[in-house]
Amino acid sequence: MIKHPTLLRGRGAHQHNKVSFIELFFDLVFVFAITQLSHALIADFSPQGALRALMLMLAVWWVWIFTTWVTNWLDPDRSPVRVAMMALSLAGLVLAASIPQAFAERAPVFACTYVAMQVGRSLFFLWAVRGHPGMVRNFQRILAWLMAGAVCWLAGAWTDEQTRPIWWAAALVIEYLSPSLGFHVPGLGRSATTDWDVDGAHLSERCGLFIIIALGESVLVTGATFAGMDWTPEAITAMVASFVGSLAMWWLYFDATADIASHQIEHANDPGRLARLGYTYLHLFFVAGIIVSAVADEFVLHHPMGHTAPATAVAVIGGTLAYLMGGLLFRRVVMGHWSGACVLGMAVLVALGLTAEHWPPLALATGSSVVLVAIAVWEARNRARCLPTSATGH
């Protein structure tokens, strides 16, 4: 048997692999992608516009999280892996640039770039892990599912604009179902989460950095808008409320969730299962909440007083609810308990939303930020109670 030089990361017994600089560079491309998604929502916050933005966000996240899984196994300090990451970064930039017209004239660019990233990365991985039969078989299954999704992506790219969302929705359903089905392929079997050699702390760190990217995009949108406005008392108050809300989101994730979750997944009996559900799927709620909240901040900054339009109310309340839902479900899956503070806060937000027509946008946004801060303070006071005493993997 030919011995191939390994491109896999080393696994230390008591230490995890740090996120490399090339991984951070790759993540920077997604600052642009998240900004593009926010601007697309701001331009068209209709039900159709929101659905399209959701589909594009799901695609962007799927490219990023699949690449994150790959670099959880491969060593980015090895030259072939580093070159592959650079190529993916360039493709990601093209993907992000095509987002505003992804459902129109740039549909072929978006679809072809997406397919090239997903399929190309999988083919590279199969080459990189040759000589490791278990990993090769796992990514043969993954590649088969991605190829099935690719057919729908490409078919949708060259059909009319009315039919395109149907094809692309089918592609997303195929790809998002595949991990939960163990990438089952007739003749190739299915993957078991217990077979996945996951560096839980590295995966947790990567996802935490993506949350920072998304929060940074929110601050970027707000700051850019505020800089070009007249600094009236209302505008200043709206900017402060927006920043406090973003800060509370950071606080909730990094003070009350990230470290505990990292410890849990690192010591779980089945870290692959927790990584698949907690990070691959549930982190979407966090990202969606931040993107929609950035849109809400834009709406409130432009019209802080007067009647609250339905779009503004949905953005303000919906973004915060999505973020809290992510925290609620993530805690349940990874830490094994519900957050009473999140449940109560979500109930208060629903009440605010039902009475939104009686509040000016600035008051509604301020109320949403107050709820986030209150939950963050409550969770900080009870953080010691949430620390894990054992790792069960449940």
Coordinates of C-alpha atoms in Angstrom, one line a residue, residues 84-363:
A84 CA -7.7 25.2 -1.4
M85 CA -8.9 27.6 1.3
M86 CA -7.7 30.5 -0.8
A87 CA -9.6 29.2 -3.9
L88 CA -12.7 28.8 -1.7
S89 CA -12.3 32.4 -0.5
L90 CA -12.2 33.8 -4.0
A91 CA -15.3 31.7 -5.0
G92 CA -17.0 32.9 -1.8
L93 CA -16.4 36.5 -2.8
V94 CA -18.0 35.9 -6.2
L95 CA -20.9 34.1 -4.4
A96 CA -21.5 37.0 -2.1
A97 CA -21.3 39.6 -4.9
S98 CA -24.0 37.8 -6.9
I99 CA -26.5 37.8 -4.0
P100 CA -28.5 41.0 -4.9
Q101 CA -29.3 39.5 -8.3
A102 CA -29.2 35.8 -7.4
F103 CA -32.8 35.3 -8.3
A104 CA -32.5 37.4 -11.5
E105 CA -29.8 37.7 -14.1
R106 CA -27.0 36.5 -11.9
A107 CA -28.7 33.2 -11.0
P108 CA -26.2 31.1 -13.1
V109 CA -23.3 32.8 -11.4
F110 CA -24.7 32.1 -7.9
A111 CA -25.7 28.5 -8.7
C112 CA -22.4 27.6 -10.5
T113 CA -20.3 29.2 -7.8
Y114 CA -22.2 27.5 -5.0
V115 CA -22.0 24.1 -6.7
A116 CA -18.3 24.6 -7.5
M117 CA -17.6 25.3 -3.9
Q118 CA -19.5 22.4 -2.5
V119 CA -18.6 19.8 -5.0
G120 CA -15.0 21.0 -5.5
R121 CA -14.3 21.1 -1.8
S122 CA -15.6 17.5 -1.4
L123 CA -13.5 16.2 -4.3
F124 CA -10.4 17.9 -2.7
F125 CA -11.2 16.3 0.6
L126 CA -11.4 12.8 -1.0
W127 CA -7.9 13.4 -2.5
A128 CA -6.6 14.8 0.8
V129 CA -7.7 11.8 2.9
R130 CA -6.8 9.0 0.4
G131 CA -5.4 6.2 2.5
H132 CA -8.0 6.7 5.2
P133 CA -10.9 4.4 4.1
G134 CA -13.4 5.5 6.7
M135 CA -13.1 9.2 5.8
V136 CA -13.1 8.5 2.1
R137 CA -16.4 6.5 2.4
N138 CA -17.9 9.2 4.5
F139 CA -17.2 11.9 1.9
Q140 CA -18.2 9.7 -1.0
R141 CA -21.7 9.7 0.7
I142 CA -21.6 13.5 1.2
L143 CA -20.5 14.1 -2.4
A144 CA -23.4 12.0 -3.6
W145 CA -25.9 14.1 -1.8
L146 CA -24.3 17.4 -2.9
M147 CA -24.3 16.2 -6.5
A148 CA -28.1 15.5 -6.1
G149 CA -28.5 19.1 -4.8
A150 CA -26.3 20.4 -7.6
V151 CA -28.7 19.1 -10.2
C152 CA -31.5 21.2 -8.7
W153 CA -29.3 24.3 -8.2
L154 CA -28.2 24.2 -11.9
A155 CA -31.7 23.4 -13.2
G156 CA -33.1 26.4 -11.3
A157 CA -30.4 28.7 -12.6
W158 CA -31.5 28.2 -16.2
T159 CA -35.2 28.2 -15.7
D160 CA -37.6 31.2 -15.4
E161 CA -37.8 33.4 -12.3
Q162 CA -41.1 32.0 -11.2
T163 CA -39.9 28.4 -11.2
R164 CA -36.4 29.1 -9.9
P165 CA -37.3 29.3 -6.2
I166 CA -39.0 25.8 -6.5
W167 CA -35.8 24.2 -7.8
W168 CA -33.6 25.9 -5.3
A169 CA -35.9 25.1 -2.4
A170 CA -35.7 21.4 -3.5
A171 CA -31.9 21.7 -3.5
L172 CA -31.9 23.1 0.0
V173 CA -34.3 20.4 1.3
I174 CA -32.0 17.7 -0.2
E175 CA -28.9 19.2 1.3
Y176 CA -30.3 20.1 4.7
L177 CA -31.9 16.6 5.2
S178 CA -28.7 14.8 4.3
P179 CA -26.8 15.1 7.7
S180 CA -29.8 14.1 9.7
L181 CA -30.1 10.9 7.5
G182 CA -26.4 10.1 8.0
F183 CA -25.8 10.9 4.3
H184 CA -27.3 7.5 3.5
V185 CA -26.5 6.3 0.0
P186 CA -27.6 2.8 -1.3
G187 CA -24.5 0.7 -1.7
L188 CA -22.4 3.0 0.5
G189 CA -24.4 2.8 3.7
R190 CA -24.7 5.7 6.1
S191 CA -22.4 7.7 8.4
A192 CA -22.7 7.4 12.2
T193 CA -22.0 10.5 14.3
T194 CA -19.9 8.3 16.6
D195 CA -17.5 7.7 13.6
W196 CA -16.8 11.5 13.2
D197 CA -13.6 12.5 14.8
V198 CA -14.7 16.0 15.9
D199 CA -12.4 18.5 17.6
G200 CA -15.3 20.0 19.5
A201 CA -13.5 23.0 20.9
H202 CA -12.2 24.0 17.4
L203 CA -15.7 23.8 16.0
S204 CA -17.1 25.8 18.8
E205 CA -14.5 28.5 18.3
R206 CA -15.1 28.7 14.6
C207 CA -18.9 29.1 15.1
G208 CA -18.3 31.7 17.8
L209 CA -16.1 33.6 15.3
F210 CA -18.9 33.5 12.8
I211 CA -21.3 35.0 15.3
I212 CA -18.8 37.8 15.9
I213 CA -18.7 38.3 12.1
A214 CA -22.5 38.6 12.0
L215 CA -22.6 40.9 15.0
G216 CA -19.8 43.0 13.4
E217 CA -21.9 43.3 10.2
S218 CA -24.8 44.5 12.3
V219 CA -22.7 47.2 13.9
L220 CA -21.2 48.1 10.5
V221 CA -24.7 48.7 9.0
T222 CA -25.8 50.7 11.9
G223 CA -22.7 52.8 12.1
A224 CA -22.6 53.5 8.4
T225 CA -26.3 54.6 8.4
F226 CA -25.8 56.8 11.6
A227 CA -22.7 58.5 10.2
G228 CA -24.6 59.8 7.2
M229 CA -27.6 61.1 9.2
D230 CA -28.3 64.3 11.1
W231 CA -27.5 63.5 14.7
T232 CA -30.8 64.4 16.3
P233 CA -31.6 63.2 19.8
E234 CA -33.9 60.5 18.3
A235 CA -31.2 59.3 15.9
I236 CA -28.6 59.2 18.8
T237 CA -31.1 57.3 21.0
A238 CA -31.8 54.8 18.2
M239 CA -28.1 54.2 17.6
V240 CA -27.5 53.6 21.3
A241 CA -30.5 51.2 21.5
S242 CA -29.1 49.3 18.5
F243 CA -25.6 49.0 19.9
V244 CA -26.9 47.9 23.3
G245 CA -29.0 45.2 21.6
S246 CA -25.9 44.0 19.7
L247 CA -23.9 44.0 22.9
A248 CA -26.6 42.1 24.7
M249 CA -26.5 39.5 21.9
W250 CA -22.8 39.1 22.3
W251 CA -23.2 38.9 26.1
L252 CA -25.8 36.1 25.9
Y253 CA -23.7 34.0 23.5
F254 CA -20.2 34.4 24.8
D255 CA -20.8 34.8 28.5
A256 CA -23.7 32.4 29.0
T257 CA -23.3 29.8 26.2
A258 CA -20.1 29.5 24.3
D259 CA -17.6 28.3 26.9
I260 CA -20.1 25.9 28.6
A261 CA -21.1 24.5 25.2
S262 CA -17.4 24.0 24.2
H263 CA -16.8 22.1 27.4
Q264 CA -19.8 19.9 26.9
I265 CA -19.1 19.0 23.3
E266 CA -15.4 18.3 24.1
H267 CA -16.4 15.8 26.8
A268 CA -19.5 14.3 25.3
N269 CA -20.0 10.6 24.6
D270 CA -21.1 11.5 21.1
P271 CA -19.6 14.8 20.1
G272 CA -20.5 14.3 16.4
R273 CA -24.2 14.3 17.3
L274 CA -24.0 17.5 19.3
A275 CA -21.9 19.2 16.7
R276 CA -24.3 18.2 13.9
L277 CA -27.5 19.4 15.7
G278 CA -26.1 22.3 17.9
Y279 CA -23.7 23.9 15.4
T280 CA -24.6 22.7 11.9
Y281 CA -28.4 23.4 12.4
L282 CA -29.3 25.4 15.4
H283 CA -26.7 28.2 14.9
L284 CA -28.8 29.3 11.9
F285 CA -31.2 30.9 14.4
F286 CA -28.4 33.0 15.8
V287 CA -27.3 34.2 12.4
A288 CA -30.8 34.8 11.1
G289 CA -31.6 36.8 14.3
I290 CA -28.6 39.0 13.9
I291 CA -29.3 39.7 10.2
V292 CA -32.9 40.6 10.7
S293 CA -32.0 42.7 13.8
A294 CA -29.6 44.7 11.6
V295 CA -32.4 45.3 9.2
A296 CA -34.6 46.5 12.1
D297 CA -31.9 48.9 13.2
E298 CA -31.8 50.4 9.7
F299 CA -35.6 50.8 9.7
V300 CA -35.6 52.4 13.2
L301 CA -32.7 54.8 12.5
H302 CA -34.5 56.2 9.4
H303 CA -37.9 56.5 11.1
P304 CA -37.5 56.5 14.9
M305 CA -40.8 58.3 15.7
G306 CA -44.3 58.1 14.5
H307 CA -46.4 55.1 13.6
T308 CA -44.6 51.7 13.6
A309 CA -44.9 50.1 10.2
P310 CA -45.7 46.3 10.1
A311 CA -42.3 45.7 8.5
T312 CA -40.5 47.5 11.3
A313 CA -42.4 45.6 14.0
V314 CA -41.7 42.3 12.3
A315 CA -38.0 43.0 12.0
V316 CA -37.5 44.3 15.5
I317 CA -39.5 41.6 17.3
G318 CA -38.8 38.8 14.8
G319 CA -35.0 39.3 14.8
T320 CA -34.8 39.2 18.6
L321 CA -37.1 36.2 18.8
A322 CA -35.1 34.2 16.3
Y323 CA -31.9 34.9 18.3
L324 CA -33.4 33.9 21.6
M325 CA -34.9 30.8 20.0
G326 CA -31.4 29.8 18.9
G327 CA -30.2 30.2 22.4
L328 CA -33.1 28.3 23.9
L329 CA -32.8 25.3 21.6
F330 CA -29.0 25.3 21.7
R331 CA -28.9 25.2 25.4
R332 CA -31.4 22.4 25.5
V333 CA -29.5 20.2 23.0
V334 CA -26.0 20.9 24.2
M335 CA -26.4 21.6 27.9
G336 CA -29.5 19.6 28.6
H337 CA -31.8 22.3 30.1
W338 CA -34.1 25.0 29.1
S339 CA -33.5 28.7 29.9
G340 CA -36.4 30.1 31.9
A341 CA -35.2 33.6 31.3
C342 CA -35.3 33.1 27.5
V343 CA -38.8 31.7 27.6
L344 CA -40.0 34.7 29.7
G345 CA -38.2 37.2 27.5
M346 CA -39.7 35.7 24.4
A347 CA -43.2 36.0 26.0
V348 CA -42.5 39.7 26.7
L349 CA -41.4 40.2 23.1
V350 CA -44.6 38.6 21.8
A351 CA -46.6 41.0 23.9
L352 CA -44.6 43.9 22.6
G353 CA -45.2 42.8 19.1
L354 CA -49.0 42.5 19.6
T355 CA -49.1 46.1 20.8
A356 CA -46.5 47.4 18.4
E357 CA -49.0 49.8 16.7
H358 CA -49.3 51.7 19.9
W359 CA -45.5 52.3 20.2
P360 CA -43.2 54.4 18.0
P361 CA -40.3 52.4 16.4
L362 CA -37.7 53.8 18.8
A363 CA -39.7 52.7 21.8

